[in-house]
mmCIF file of C-alpha atoms and ligand atoms in Angstrom:
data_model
loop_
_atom_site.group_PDB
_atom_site.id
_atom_site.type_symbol
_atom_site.label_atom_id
_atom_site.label_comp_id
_atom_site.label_asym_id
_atom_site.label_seq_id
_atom_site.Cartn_x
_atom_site.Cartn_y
_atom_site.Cartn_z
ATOM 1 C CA UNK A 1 3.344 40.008 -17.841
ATOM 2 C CA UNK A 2 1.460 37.040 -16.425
ATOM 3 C CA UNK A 3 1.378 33.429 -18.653
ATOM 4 C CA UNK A 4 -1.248 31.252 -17.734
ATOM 5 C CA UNK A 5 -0.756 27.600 -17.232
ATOM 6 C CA UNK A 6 -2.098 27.064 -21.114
ATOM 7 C CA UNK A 7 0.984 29.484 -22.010
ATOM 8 C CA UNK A 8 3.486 28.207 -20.034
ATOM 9 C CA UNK A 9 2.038 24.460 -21.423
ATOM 10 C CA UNK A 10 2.690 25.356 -25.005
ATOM 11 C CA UNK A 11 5.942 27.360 -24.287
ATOM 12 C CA UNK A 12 7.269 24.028 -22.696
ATOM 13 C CA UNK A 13 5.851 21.551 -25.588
ATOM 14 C CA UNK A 14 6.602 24.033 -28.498
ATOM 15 C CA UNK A 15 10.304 23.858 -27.125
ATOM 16 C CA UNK A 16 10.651 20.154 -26.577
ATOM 17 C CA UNK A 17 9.057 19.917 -29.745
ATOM 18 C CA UNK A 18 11.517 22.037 -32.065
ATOM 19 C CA UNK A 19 14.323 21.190 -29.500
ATOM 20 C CA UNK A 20 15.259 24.647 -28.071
ATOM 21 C CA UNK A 21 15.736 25.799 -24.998
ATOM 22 C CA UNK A 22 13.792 28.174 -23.079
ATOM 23 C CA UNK A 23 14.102 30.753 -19.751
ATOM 24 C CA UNK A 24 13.066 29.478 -16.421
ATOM 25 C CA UNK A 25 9.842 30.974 -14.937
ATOM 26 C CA UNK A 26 10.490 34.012 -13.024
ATOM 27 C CA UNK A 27 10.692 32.814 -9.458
ATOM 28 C CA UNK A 28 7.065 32.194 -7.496
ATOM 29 C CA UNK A 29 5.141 32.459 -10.593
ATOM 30 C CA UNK A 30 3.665 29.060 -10.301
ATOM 31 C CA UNK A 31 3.076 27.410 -7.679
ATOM 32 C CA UNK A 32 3.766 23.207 -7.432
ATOM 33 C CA UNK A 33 0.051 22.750 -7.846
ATOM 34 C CA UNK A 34 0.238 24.829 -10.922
ATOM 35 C CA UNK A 35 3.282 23.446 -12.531
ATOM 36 C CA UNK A 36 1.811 20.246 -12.135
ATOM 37 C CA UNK A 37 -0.905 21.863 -14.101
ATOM 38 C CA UNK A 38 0.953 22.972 -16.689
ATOM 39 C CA UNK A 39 2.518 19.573 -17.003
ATOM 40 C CA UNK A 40 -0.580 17.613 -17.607
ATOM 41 C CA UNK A 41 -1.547 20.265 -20.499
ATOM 42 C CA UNK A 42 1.775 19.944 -21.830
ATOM 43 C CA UNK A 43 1.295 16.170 -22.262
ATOM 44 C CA UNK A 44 -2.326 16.641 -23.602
ATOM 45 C CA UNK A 45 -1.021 18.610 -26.083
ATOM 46 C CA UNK A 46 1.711 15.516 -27.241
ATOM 47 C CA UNK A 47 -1.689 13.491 -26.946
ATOM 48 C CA UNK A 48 -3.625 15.537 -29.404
ATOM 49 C CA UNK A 49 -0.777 15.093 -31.858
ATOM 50 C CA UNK A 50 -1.511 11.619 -31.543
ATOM 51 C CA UNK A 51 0.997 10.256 -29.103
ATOM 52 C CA UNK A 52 -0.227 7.674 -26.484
ATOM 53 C CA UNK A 53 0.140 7.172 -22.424
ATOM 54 C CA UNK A 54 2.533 4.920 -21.907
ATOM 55 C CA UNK A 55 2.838 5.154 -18.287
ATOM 56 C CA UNK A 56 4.579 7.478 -15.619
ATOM 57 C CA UNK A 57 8.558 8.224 -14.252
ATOM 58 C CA UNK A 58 9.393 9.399 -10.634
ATOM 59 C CA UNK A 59 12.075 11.583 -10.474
ATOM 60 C CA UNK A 60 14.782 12.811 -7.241
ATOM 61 C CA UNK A 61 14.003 9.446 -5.508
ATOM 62 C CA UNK A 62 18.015 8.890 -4.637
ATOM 63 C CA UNK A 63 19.902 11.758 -3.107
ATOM 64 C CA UNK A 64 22.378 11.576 -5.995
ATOM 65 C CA UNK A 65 20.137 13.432 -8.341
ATOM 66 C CA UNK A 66 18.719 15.280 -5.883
ATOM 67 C CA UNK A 67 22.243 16.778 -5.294
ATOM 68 C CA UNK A 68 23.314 16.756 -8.810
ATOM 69 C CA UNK A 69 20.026 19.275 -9.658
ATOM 70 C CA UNK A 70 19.825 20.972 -6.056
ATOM 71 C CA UNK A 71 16.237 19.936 -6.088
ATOM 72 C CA UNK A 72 15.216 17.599 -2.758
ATOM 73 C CA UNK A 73 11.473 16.921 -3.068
ATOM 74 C CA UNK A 74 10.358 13.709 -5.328
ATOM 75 C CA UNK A 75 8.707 14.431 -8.538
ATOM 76 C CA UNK A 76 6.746 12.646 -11.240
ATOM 77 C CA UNK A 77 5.959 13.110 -14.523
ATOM 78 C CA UNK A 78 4.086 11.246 -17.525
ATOM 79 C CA UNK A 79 5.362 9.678 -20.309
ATOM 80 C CA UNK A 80 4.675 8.429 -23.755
ATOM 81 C CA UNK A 81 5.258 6.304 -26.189
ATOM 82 C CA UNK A 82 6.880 8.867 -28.525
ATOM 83 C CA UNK A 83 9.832 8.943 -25.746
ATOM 84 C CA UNK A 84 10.682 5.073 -26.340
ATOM 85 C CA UNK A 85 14.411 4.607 -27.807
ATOM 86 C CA UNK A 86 15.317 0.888 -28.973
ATOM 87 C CA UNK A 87 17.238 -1.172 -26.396
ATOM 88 C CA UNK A 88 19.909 -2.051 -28.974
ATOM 89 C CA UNK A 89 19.210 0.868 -30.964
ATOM 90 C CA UNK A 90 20.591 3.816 -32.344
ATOM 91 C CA UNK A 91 19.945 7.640 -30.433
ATOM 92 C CA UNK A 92 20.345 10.544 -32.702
ATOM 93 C CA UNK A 93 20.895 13.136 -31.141
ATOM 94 C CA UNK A 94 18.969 15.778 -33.058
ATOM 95 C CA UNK A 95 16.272 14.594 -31.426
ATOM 96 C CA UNK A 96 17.195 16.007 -27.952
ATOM 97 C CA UNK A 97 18.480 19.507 -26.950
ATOM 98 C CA UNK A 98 21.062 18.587 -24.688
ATOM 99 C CA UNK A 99 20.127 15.497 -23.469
ATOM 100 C CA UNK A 100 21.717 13.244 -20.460
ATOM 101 C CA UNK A 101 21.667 9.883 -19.895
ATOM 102 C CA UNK A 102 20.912 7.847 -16.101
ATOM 103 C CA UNK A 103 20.850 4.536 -15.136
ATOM 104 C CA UNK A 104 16.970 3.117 -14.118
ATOM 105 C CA UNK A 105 14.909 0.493 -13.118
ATOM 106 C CA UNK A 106 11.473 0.302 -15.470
ATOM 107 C CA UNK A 107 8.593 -1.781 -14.334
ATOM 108 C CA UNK A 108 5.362 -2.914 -15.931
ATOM 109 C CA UNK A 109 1.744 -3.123 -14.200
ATOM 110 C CA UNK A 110 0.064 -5.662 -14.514
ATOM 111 C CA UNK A 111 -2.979 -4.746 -13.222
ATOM 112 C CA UNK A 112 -4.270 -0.901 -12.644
ATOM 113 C CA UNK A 113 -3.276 0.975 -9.957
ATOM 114 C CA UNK A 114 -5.830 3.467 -8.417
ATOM 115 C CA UNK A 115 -5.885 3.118 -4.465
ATOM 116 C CA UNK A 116 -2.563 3.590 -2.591
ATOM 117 C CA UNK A 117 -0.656 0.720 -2.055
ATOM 118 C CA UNK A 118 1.165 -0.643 0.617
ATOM 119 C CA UNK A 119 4.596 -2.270 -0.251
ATOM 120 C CA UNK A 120 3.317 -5.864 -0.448
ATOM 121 C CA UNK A 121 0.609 -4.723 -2.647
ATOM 122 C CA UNK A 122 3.015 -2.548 -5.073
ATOM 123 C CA UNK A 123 4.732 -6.023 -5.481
ATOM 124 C CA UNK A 124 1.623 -7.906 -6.251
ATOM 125 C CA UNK A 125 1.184 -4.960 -9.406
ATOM 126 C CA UNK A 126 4.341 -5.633 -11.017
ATOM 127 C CA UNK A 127 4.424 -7.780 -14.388
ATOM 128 C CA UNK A 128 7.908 -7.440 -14.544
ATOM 129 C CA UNK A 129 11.371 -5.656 -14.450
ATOM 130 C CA UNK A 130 13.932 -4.646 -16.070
ATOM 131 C CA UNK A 131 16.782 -2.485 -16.346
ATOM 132 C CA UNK A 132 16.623 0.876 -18.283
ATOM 133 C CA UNK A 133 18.208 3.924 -18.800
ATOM 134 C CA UNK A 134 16.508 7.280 -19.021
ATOM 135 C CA UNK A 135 17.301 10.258 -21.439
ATOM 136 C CA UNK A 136 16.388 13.704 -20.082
ATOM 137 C CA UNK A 137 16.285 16.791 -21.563
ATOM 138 C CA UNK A 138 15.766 19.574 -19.884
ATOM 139 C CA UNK A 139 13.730 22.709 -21.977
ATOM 140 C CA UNK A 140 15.613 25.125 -19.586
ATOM 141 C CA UNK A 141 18.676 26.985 -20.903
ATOM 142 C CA UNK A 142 22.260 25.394 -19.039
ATOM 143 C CA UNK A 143 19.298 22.712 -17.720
ATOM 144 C CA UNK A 144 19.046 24.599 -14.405
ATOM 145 C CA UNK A 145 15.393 24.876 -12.988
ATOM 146 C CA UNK A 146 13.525 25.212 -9.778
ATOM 147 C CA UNK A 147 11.338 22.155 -8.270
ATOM 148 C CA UNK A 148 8.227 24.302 -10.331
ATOM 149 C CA UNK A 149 10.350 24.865 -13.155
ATOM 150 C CA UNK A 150 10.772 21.058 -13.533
ATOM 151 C CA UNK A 151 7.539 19.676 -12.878
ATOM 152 C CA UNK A 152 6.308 22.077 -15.195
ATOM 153 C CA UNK A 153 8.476 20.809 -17.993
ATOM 154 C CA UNK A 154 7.358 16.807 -17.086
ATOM 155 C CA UNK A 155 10.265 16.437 -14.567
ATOM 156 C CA UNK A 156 12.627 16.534 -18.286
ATOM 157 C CA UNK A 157 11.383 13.397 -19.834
ATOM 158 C CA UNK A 158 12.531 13.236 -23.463
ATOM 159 C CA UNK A 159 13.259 9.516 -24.057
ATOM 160 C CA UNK A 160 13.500 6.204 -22.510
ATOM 161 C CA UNK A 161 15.322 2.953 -23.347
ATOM 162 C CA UNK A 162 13.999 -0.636 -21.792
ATOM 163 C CA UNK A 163 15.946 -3.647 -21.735
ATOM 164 C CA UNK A 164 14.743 -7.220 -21.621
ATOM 165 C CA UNK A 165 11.543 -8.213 -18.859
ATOM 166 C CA UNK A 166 12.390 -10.694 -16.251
ATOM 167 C CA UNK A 167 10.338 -11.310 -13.183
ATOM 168 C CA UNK A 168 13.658 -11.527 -11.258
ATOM 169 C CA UNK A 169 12.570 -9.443 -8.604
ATOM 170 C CA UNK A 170 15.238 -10.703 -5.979
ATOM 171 C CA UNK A 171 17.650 -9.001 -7.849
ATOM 172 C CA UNK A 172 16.171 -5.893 -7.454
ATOM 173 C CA UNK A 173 17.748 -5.388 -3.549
ATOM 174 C CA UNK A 174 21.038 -3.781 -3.372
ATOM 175 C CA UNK A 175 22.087 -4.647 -6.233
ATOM 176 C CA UNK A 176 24.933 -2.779 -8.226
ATOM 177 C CA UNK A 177 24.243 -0.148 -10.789
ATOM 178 C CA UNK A 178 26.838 0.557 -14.015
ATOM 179 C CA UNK A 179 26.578 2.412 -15.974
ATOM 180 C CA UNK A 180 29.347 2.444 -19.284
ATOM 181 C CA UNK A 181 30.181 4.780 -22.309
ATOM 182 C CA UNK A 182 32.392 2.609 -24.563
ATOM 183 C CA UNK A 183 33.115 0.082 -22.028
ATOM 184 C CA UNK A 184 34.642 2.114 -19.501
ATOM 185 C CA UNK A 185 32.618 2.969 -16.131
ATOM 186 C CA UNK A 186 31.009 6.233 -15.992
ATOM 187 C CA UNK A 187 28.054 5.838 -13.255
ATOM 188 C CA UNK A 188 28.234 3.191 -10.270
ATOM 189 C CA UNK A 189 25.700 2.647 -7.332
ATOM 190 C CA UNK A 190 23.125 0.530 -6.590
ATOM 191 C CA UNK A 191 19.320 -0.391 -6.381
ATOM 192 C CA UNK A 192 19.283 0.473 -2.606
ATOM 193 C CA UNK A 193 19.814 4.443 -3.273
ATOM 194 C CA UNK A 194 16.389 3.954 -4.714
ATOM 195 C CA UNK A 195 14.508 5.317 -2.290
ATOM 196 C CA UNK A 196 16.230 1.869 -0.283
ATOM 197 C CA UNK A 197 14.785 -0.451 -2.457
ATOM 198 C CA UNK A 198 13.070 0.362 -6.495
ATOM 199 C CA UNK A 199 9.690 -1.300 -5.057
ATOM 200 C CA UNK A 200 9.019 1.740 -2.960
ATOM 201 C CA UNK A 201 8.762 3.843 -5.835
ATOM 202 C CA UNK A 202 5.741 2.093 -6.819
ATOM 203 C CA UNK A 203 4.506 2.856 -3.235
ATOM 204 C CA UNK A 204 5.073 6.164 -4.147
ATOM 205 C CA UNK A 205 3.327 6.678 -7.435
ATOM 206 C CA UNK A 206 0.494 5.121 -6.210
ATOM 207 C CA UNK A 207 0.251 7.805 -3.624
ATOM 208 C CA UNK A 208 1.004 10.661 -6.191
ATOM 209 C CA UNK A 209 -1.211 8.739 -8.485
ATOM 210 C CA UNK A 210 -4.234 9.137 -5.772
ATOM 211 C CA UNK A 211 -3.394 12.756 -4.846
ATOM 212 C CA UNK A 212 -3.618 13.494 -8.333
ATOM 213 C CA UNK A 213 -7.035 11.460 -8.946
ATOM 214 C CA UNK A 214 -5.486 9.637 -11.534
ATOM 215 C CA UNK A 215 -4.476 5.838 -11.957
ATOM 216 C CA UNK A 216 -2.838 3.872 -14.204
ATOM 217 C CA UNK A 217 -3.877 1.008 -16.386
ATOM 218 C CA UNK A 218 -2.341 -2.615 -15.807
ATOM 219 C CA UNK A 219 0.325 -2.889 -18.742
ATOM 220 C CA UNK A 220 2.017 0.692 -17.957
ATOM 221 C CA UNK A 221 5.417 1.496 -17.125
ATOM 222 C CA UNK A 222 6.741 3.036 -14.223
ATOM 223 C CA UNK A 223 10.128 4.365 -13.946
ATOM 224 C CA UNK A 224 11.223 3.976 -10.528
ATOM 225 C CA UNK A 225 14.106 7.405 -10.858
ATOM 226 C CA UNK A 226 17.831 6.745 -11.355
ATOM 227 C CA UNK A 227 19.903 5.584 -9.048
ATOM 228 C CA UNK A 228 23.262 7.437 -10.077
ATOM 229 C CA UNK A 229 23.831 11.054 -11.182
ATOM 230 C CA UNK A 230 23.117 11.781 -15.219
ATOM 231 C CA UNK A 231 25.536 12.048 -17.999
ATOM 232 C CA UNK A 232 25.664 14.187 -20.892
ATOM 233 C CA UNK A 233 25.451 12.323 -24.095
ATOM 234 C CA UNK A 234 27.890 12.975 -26.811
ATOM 235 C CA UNK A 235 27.612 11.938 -30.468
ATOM 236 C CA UNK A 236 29.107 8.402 -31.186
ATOM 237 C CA UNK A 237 29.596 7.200 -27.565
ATOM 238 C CA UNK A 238 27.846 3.505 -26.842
ATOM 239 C CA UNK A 239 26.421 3.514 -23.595
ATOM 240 C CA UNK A 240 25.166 0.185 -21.544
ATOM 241 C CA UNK A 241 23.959 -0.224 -18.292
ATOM 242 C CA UNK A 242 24.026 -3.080 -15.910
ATOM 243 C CA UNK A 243 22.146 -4.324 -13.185
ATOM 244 C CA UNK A 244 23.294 -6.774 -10.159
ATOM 245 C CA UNK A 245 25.607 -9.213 -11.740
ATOM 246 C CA UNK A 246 26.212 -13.036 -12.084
ATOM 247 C CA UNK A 247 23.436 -15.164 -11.939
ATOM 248 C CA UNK A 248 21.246 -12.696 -10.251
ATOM 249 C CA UNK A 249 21.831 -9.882 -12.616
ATOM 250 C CA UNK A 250 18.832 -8.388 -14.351
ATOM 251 C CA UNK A 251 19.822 -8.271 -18.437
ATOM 252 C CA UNK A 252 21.682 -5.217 -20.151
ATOM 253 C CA UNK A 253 20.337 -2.563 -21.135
ATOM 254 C CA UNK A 254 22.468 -0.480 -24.347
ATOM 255 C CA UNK A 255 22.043 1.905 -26.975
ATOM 256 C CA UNK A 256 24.379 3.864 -29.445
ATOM 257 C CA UNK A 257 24.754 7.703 -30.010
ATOM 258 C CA UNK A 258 24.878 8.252 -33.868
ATOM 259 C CA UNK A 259 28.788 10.198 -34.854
HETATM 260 C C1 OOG B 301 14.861 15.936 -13.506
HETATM 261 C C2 OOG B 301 14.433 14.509 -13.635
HETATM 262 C C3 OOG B 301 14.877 13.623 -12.484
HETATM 263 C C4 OOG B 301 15.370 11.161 -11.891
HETATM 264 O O1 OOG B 301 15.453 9.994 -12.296
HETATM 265 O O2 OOG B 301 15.694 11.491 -10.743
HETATM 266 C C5 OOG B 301 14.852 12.180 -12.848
HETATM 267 C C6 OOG B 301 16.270 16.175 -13.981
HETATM 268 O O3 OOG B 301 17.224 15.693 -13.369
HETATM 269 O O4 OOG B 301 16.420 16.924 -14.966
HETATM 270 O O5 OOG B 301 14.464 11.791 -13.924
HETATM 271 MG MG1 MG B 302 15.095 9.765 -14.354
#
């Protein structure tokens, strides 16, 4: 039987909503245009409920998650502020299915973006930076999907945790990515496996943003895509990520998994 894009939308949303997995779409059922489709009905349904745009993430911009997931074409997907976990704060994990955690770098706009940008002029829309992690979620059972699959189910966005702005952005080149559960490494890279630098992600969404014929307000966040392979969370585990160190460093960026 065939499920139209509304279907598929409220298949996806009524799973990340009571936190259960679902089947991956029977290969070639949707094409990209179409999952991206079904994505943006997904997240109108999460705006009808009364969530609001909070900006977008790019996803499968470093070859580590690419490999990780078997998936080698960049992605985006839109998120909201429903997905925003508490730097400092406590992540239960009831919220999640069977969430994972990656190191990021989050930026804010500070002025719309609606025209593709050259890299001088992604810098020039940047309020700030700062270091984040992201929590994804897949909706797919074992979280295996296809590049449709994914983009269909907003690229897994389930939550997102911000640390502290700074307009540091000198320490954004090559600098050294760590991720920690309870103090001991877990994750280690660095800025430049960010598509070679996190700015060019901007450069990016501003071209997806434009092929889409969408923009983004000034005071948005974009998620430039981690820079390290995901981990899965466990109950109880404290989890911090650093970026760059010593004077140059960006600030922390922590949360803790409720036991
Ligand atoms: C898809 C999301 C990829 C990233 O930062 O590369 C992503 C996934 O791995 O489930 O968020
Ligand atoms: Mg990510």
């Amino acid at each position: 039987m065939m499920t139209t894009v509304q279907e598929a939308a409220a298949l996806l949303d009524g799973a990340a909503h009571a936190r259960h997995d679902v089947e991956q779409f029977p290969s070639g059922q949707f094409t990209l245009a179409q999952a991206y489709e079904i994505q943006r009905a997904s997240i109108q349904r999460r705006i009808e409920r009364g969530e609001r745009h909070k900006g977008i993430k790019l996803g499968f911009t470093s070859r580590a998650k690419m490999i990780q997931m078997g998936v080698d074409s960049l992605i985006w997907g839109l998120l909201t502020d429903a997905m925003v976990e508490e730097d400092g704060g406590v992540v239960d994990l009831g919220r999640y299915i069977h969430p994972r955690v990656e190191p990021e770098v989050c930026f804010v706009t500070r002025r719309a973006i609606d025209a593709p940008l050259t890299a001088l002029e992604a810098a020039d829309c940047i309020e700030a930076v700062a270091p984040a992690m992201e929590i994804i979620d897949s909706r797919y059972r074992n979280f295996r999907f296809s590049l449709e699959d994914v983009v269909a189910d907003n690229c897994s966005s389930a939550g997102l945790v911000v640390g502290a702005w700074s307009r540091n952005f000198d320490a954004l080149a090559n600098a050294g990515v760590r991720m920690q559960f309870d103090g001991r490494d877990v994750q280690v890279g660095s800025t430049a496996a960010i598509l070679g630098h996190p700015l060019r992600s901007i450069v990016q969404a501003s071209r997806l943003l434009h092929g889409a014929q969408m923009s983004l307000p000034a005071g948005s966040l974009i998620m430039a895509g981690a820079a390290t392979a995901a981990e899965a969370l466990r109950p109880g585990v404290h989890v911090q990520c650093r970026i760059g160190s010593g004077t140059g460093a960006l600030a922390s960026v922590a949360f803790q998994v409720a036991g």
